[in-house]
JSON list of C-alpha atoms in Angstrom, two decimals:
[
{"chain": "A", "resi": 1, "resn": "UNK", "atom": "CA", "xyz": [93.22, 325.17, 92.58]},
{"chain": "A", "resi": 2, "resn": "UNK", "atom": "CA", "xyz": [91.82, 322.71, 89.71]},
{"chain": "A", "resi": 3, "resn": "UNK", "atom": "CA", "xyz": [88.52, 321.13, 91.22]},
{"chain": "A", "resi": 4, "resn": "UNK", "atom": "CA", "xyz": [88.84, 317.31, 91.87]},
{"chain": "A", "resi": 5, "resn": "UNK", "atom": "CA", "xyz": [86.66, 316.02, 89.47]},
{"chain": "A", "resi": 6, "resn": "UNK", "atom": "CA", "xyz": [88.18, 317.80, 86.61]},
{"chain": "A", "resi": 7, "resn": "UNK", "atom": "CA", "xyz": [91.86, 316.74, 87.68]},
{"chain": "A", "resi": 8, "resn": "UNK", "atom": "CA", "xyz": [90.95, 313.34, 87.86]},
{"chain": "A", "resi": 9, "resn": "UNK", "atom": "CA", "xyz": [89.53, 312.99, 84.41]},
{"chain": "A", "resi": 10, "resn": "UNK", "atom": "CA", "xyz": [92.42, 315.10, 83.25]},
{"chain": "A", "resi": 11, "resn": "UNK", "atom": "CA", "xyz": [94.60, 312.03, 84.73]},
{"chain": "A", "resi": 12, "resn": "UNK", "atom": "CA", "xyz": [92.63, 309.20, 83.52]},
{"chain": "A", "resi": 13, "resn": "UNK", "atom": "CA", "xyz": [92.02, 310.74, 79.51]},
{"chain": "A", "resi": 14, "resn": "UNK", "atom": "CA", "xyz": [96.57, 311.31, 80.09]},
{"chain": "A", "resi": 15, "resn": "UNK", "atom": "CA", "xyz": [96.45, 307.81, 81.11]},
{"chain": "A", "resi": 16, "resn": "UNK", "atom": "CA", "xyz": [94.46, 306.27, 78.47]},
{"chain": "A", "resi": 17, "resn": "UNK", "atom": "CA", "xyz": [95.95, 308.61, 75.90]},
{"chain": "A", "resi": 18, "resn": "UNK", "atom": "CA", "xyz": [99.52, 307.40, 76.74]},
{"chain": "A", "resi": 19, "resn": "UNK", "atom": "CA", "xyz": [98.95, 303.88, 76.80]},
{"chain": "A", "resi": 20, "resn": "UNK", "atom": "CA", "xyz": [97.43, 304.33, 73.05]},
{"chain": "A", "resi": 21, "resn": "UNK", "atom": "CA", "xyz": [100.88, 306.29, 72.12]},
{"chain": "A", "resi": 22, "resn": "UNK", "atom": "CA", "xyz": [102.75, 303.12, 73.72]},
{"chain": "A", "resi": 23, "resn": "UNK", "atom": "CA", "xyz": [101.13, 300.60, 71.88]},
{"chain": "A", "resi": 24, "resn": "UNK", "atom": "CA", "xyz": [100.99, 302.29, 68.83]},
{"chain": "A", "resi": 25, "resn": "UNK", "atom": "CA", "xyz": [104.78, 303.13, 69.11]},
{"chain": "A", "resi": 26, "resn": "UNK", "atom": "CA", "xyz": [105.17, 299.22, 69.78]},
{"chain": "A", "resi": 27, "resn": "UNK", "atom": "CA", "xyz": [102.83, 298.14, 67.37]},
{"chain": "A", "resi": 28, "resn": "UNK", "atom": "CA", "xyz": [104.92, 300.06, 64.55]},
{"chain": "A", "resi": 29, "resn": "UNK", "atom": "CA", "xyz": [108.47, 298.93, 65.85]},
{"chain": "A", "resi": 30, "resn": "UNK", "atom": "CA", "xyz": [107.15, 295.31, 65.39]},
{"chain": "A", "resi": 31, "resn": "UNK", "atom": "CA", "xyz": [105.65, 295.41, 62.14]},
{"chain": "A", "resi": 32, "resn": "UNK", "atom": "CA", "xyz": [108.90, 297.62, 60.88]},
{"chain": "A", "resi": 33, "resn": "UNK", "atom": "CA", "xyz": [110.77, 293.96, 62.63]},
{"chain": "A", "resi": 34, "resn": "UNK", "atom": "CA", "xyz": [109.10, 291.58, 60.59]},
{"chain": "A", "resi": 35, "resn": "UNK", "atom": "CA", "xyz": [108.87, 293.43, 57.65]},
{"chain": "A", "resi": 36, "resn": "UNK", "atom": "CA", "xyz": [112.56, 294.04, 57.98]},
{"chain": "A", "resi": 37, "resn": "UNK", "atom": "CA", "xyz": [113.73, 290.08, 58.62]},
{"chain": "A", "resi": 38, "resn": "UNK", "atom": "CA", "xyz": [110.61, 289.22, 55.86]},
{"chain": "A", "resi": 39, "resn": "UNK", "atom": "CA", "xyz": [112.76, 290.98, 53.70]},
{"chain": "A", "resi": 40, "resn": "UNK", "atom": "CA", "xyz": [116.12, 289.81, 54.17]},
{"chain": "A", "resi": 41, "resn": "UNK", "atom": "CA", "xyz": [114.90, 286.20, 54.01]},
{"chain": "A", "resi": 42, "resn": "UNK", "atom": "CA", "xyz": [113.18, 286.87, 50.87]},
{"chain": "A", "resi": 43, "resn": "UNK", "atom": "CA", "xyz": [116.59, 288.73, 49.52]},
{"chain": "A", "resi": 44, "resn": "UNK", "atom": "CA", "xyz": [118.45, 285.28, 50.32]},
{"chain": "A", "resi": 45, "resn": "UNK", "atom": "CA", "xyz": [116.15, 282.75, 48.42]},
{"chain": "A", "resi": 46, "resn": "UNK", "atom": "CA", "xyz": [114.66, 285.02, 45.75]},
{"chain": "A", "resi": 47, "resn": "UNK", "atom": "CA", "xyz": [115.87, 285.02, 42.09]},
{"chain": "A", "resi": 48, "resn": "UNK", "atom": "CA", "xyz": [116.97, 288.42, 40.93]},
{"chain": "A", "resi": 49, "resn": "UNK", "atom": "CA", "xyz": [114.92, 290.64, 38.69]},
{"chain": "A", "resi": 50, "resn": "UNK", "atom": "CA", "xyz": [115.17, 289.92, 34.93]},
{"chain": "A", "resi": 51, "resn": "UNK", "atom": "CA", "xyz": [113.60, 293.26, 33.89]},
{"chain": "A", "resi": 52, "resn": "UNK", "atom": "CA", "xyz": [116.26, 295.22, 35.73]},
{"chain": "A", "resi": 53, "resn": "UNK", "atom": "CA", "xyz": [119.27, 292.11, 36.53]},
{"chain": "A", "resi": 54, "resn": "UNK", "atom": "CA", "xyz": [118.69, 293.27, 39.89]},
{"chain": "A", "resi": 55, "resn": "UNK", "atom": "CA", "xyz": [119.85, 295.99, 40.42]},
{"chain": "A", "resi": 56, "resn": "UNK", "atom": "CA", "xyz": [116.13, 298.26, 41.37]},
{"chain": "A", "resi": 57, "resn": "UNK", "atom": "CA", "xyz": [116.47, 300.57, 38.60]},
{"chain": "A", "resi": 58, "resn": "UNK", "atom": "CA", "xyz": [117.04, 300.96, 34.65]},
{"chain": "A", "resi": 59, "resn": "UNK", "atom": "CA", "xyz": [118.05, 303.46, 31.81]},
{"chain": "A", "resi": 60, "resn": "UNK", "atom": "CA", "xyz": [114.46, 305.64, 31.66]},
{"chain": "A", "resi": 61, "resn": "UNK", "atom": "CA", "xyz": [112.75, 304.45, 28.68]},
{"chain": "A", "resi": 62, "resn": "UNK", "atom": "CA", "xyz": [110.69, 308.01, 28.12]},
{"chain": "A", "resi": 63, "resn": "UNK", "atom": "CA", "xyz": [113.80, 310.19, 28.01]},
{"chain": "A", "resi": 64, "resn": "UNK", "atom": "CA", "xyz": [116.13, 307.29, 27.34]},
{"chain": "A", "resi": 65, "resn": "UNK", "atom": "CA", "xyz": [118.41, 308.85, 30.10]},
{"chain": "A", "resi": 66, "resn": "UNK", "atom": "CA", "xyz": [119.01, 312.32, 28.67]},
{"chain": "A", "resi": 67, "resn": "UNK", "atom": "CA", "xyz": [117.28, 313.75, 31.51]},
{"chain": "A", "resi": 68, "resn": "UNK", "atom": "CA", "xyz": [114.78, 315.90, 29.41]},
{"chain": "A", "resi": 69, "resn": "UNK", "atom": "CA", "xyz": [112.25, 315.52, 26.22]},
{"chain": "A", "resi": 70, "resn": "UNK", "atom": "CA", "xyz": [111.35, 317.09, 23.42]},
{"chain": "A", "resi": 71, "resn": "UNK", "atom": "CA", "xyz": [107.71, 318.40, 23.94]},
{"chain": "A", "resi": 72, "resn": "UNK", "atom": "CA", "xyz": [105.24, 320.30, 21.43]},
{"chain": "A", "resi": 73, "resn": "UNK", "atom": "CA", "xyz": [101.59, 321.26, 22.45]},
{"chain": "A", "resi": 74, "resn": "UNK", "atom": "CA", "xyz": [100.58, 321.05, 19.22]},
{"chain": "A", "resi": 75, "resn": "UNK", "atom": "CA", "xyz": [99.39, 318.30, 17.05]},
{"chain": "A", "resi": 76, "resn": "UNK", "atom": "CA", "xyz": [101.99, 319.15, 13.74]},
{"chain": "A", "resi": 77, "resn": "UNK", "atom": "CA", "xyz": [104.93, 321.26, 15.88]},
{"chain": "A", "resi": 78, "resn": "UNK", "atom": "CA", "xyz": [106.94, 323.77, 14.47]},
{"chain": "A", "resi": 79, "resn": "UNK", "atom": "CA", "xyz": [109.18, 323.84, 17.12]},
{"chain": "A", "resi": 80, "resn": "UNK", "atom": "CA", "xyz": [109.90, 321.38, 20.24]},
{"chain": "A", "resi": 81, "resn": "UNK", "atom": "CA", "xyz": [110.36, 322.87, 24.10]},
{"chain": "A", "resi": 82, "resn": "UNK", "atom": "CA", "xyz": [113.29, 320.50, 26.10]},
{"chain": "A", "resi": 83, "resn": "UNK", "atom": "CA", "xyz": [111.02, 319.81, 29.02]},
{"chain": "A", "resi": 84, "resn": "UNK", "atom": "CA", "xyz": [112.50, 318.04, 32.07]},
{"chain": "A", "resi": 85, "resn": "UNK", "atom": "CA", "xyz": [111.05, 314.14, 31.65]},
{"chain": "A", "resi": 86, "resn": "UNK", "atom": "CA", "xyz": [108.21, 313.73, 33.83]},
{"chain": "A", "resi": 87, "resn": "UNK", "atom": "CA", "xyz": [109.01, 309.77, 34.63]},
{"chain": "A", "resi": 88, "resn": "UNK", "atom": "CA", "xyz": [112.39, 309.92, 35.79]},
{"chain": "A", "resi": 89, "resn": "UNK", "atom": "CA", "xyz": [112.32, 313.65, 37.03]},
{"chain": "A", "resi": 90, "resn": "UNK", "atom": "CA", "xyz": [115.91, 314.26, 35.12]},
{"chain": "A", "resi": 91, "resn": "UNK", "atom": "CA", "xyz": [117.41, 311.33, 37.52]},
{"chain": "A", "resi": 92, "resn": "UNK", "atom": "CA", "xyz": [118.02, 309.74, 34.53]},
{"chain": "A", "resi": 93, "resn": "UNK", "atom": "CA", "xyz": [117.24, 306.09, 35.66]},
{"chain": "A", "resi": 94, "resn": "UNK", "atom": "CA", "xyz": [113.85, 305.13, 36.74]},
{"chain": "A", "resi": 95, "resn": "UNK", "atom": "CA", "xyz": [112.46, 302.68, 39.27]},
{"chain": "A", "resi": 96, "resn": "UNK", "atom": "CA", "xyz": [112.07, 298.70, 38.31]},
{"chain": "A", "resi": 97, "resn": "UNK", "atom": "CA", "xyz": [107.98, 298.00, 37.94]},
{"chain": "A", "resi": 98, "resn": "UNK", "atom": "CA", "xyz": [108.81, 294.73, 37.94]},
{"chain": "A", "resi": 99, "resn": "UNK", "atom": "CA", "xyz": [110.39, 294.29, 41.32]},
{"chain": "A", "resi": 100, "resn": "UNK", "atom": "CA", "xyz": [109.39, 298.03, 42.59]},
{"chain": "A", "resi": 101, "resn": "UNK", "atom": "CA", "xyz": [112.66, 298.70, 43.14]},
{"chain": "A", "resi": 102, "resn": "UNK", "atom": "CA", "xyz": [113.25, 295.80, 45.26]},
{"chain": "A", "resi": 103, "resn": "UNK", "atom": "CA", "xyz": [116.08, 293.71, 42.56]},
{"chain": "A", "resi": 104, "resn": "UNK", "atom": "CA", "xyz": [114.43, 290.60, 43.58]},
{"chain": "A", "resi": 105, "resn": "UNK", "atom": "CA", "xyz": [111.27, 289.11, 42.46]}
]
């Protein structure tokens, strides 16, 4: 048999702990809301990106979309390892840094 005391802050620290978990799970649903709507008015009015013509992404401009580079450690190489390209991570295309991806500024 748990002793009275301790069952009743066992209750009241449940309590308190779901009611944090409730808001917080509310809290996050709303924000993710307005973010969301913020986002689709801003899609309707907003001039697409110049960098990228709006679509999010480009061509990678380290590997120039081969997907790999040609890498030496030293200063006057002899020979060049194909290394996979550290920006685009052999996707070929990489991310707009003008609209973050977005294709609207």
């Amino acid at each position: 048999m748990i002793p009275k005391p301790l069952r009743t802050l066992v209750t009241r620290t449940a309590i308190l702990l779901g009611g944090v978990l409730a808001l917080n799970i509310t809290s996050s649903i709303a924000v993710n809301a307005l973010r969301f709507a913020t986002d689709l008015k801003l899609k309707r009015v907003a001039l697409p990106c110049g960098v990228c013509r709006g679509k999010g992404f480009y061509i990678c401009k380290l590997c120039k979309g081969n997907a790999n580079i040609h890498w030496s450690p030293l200063y006057d190489p002899v020979a060049f390892n194909p290394c996979l390209c550290p920006t685009c991570d052999g996707n070929r295309v990489q991310r707009c840094l003008n609209c973050l991806g977005k294709g609207y500024n």
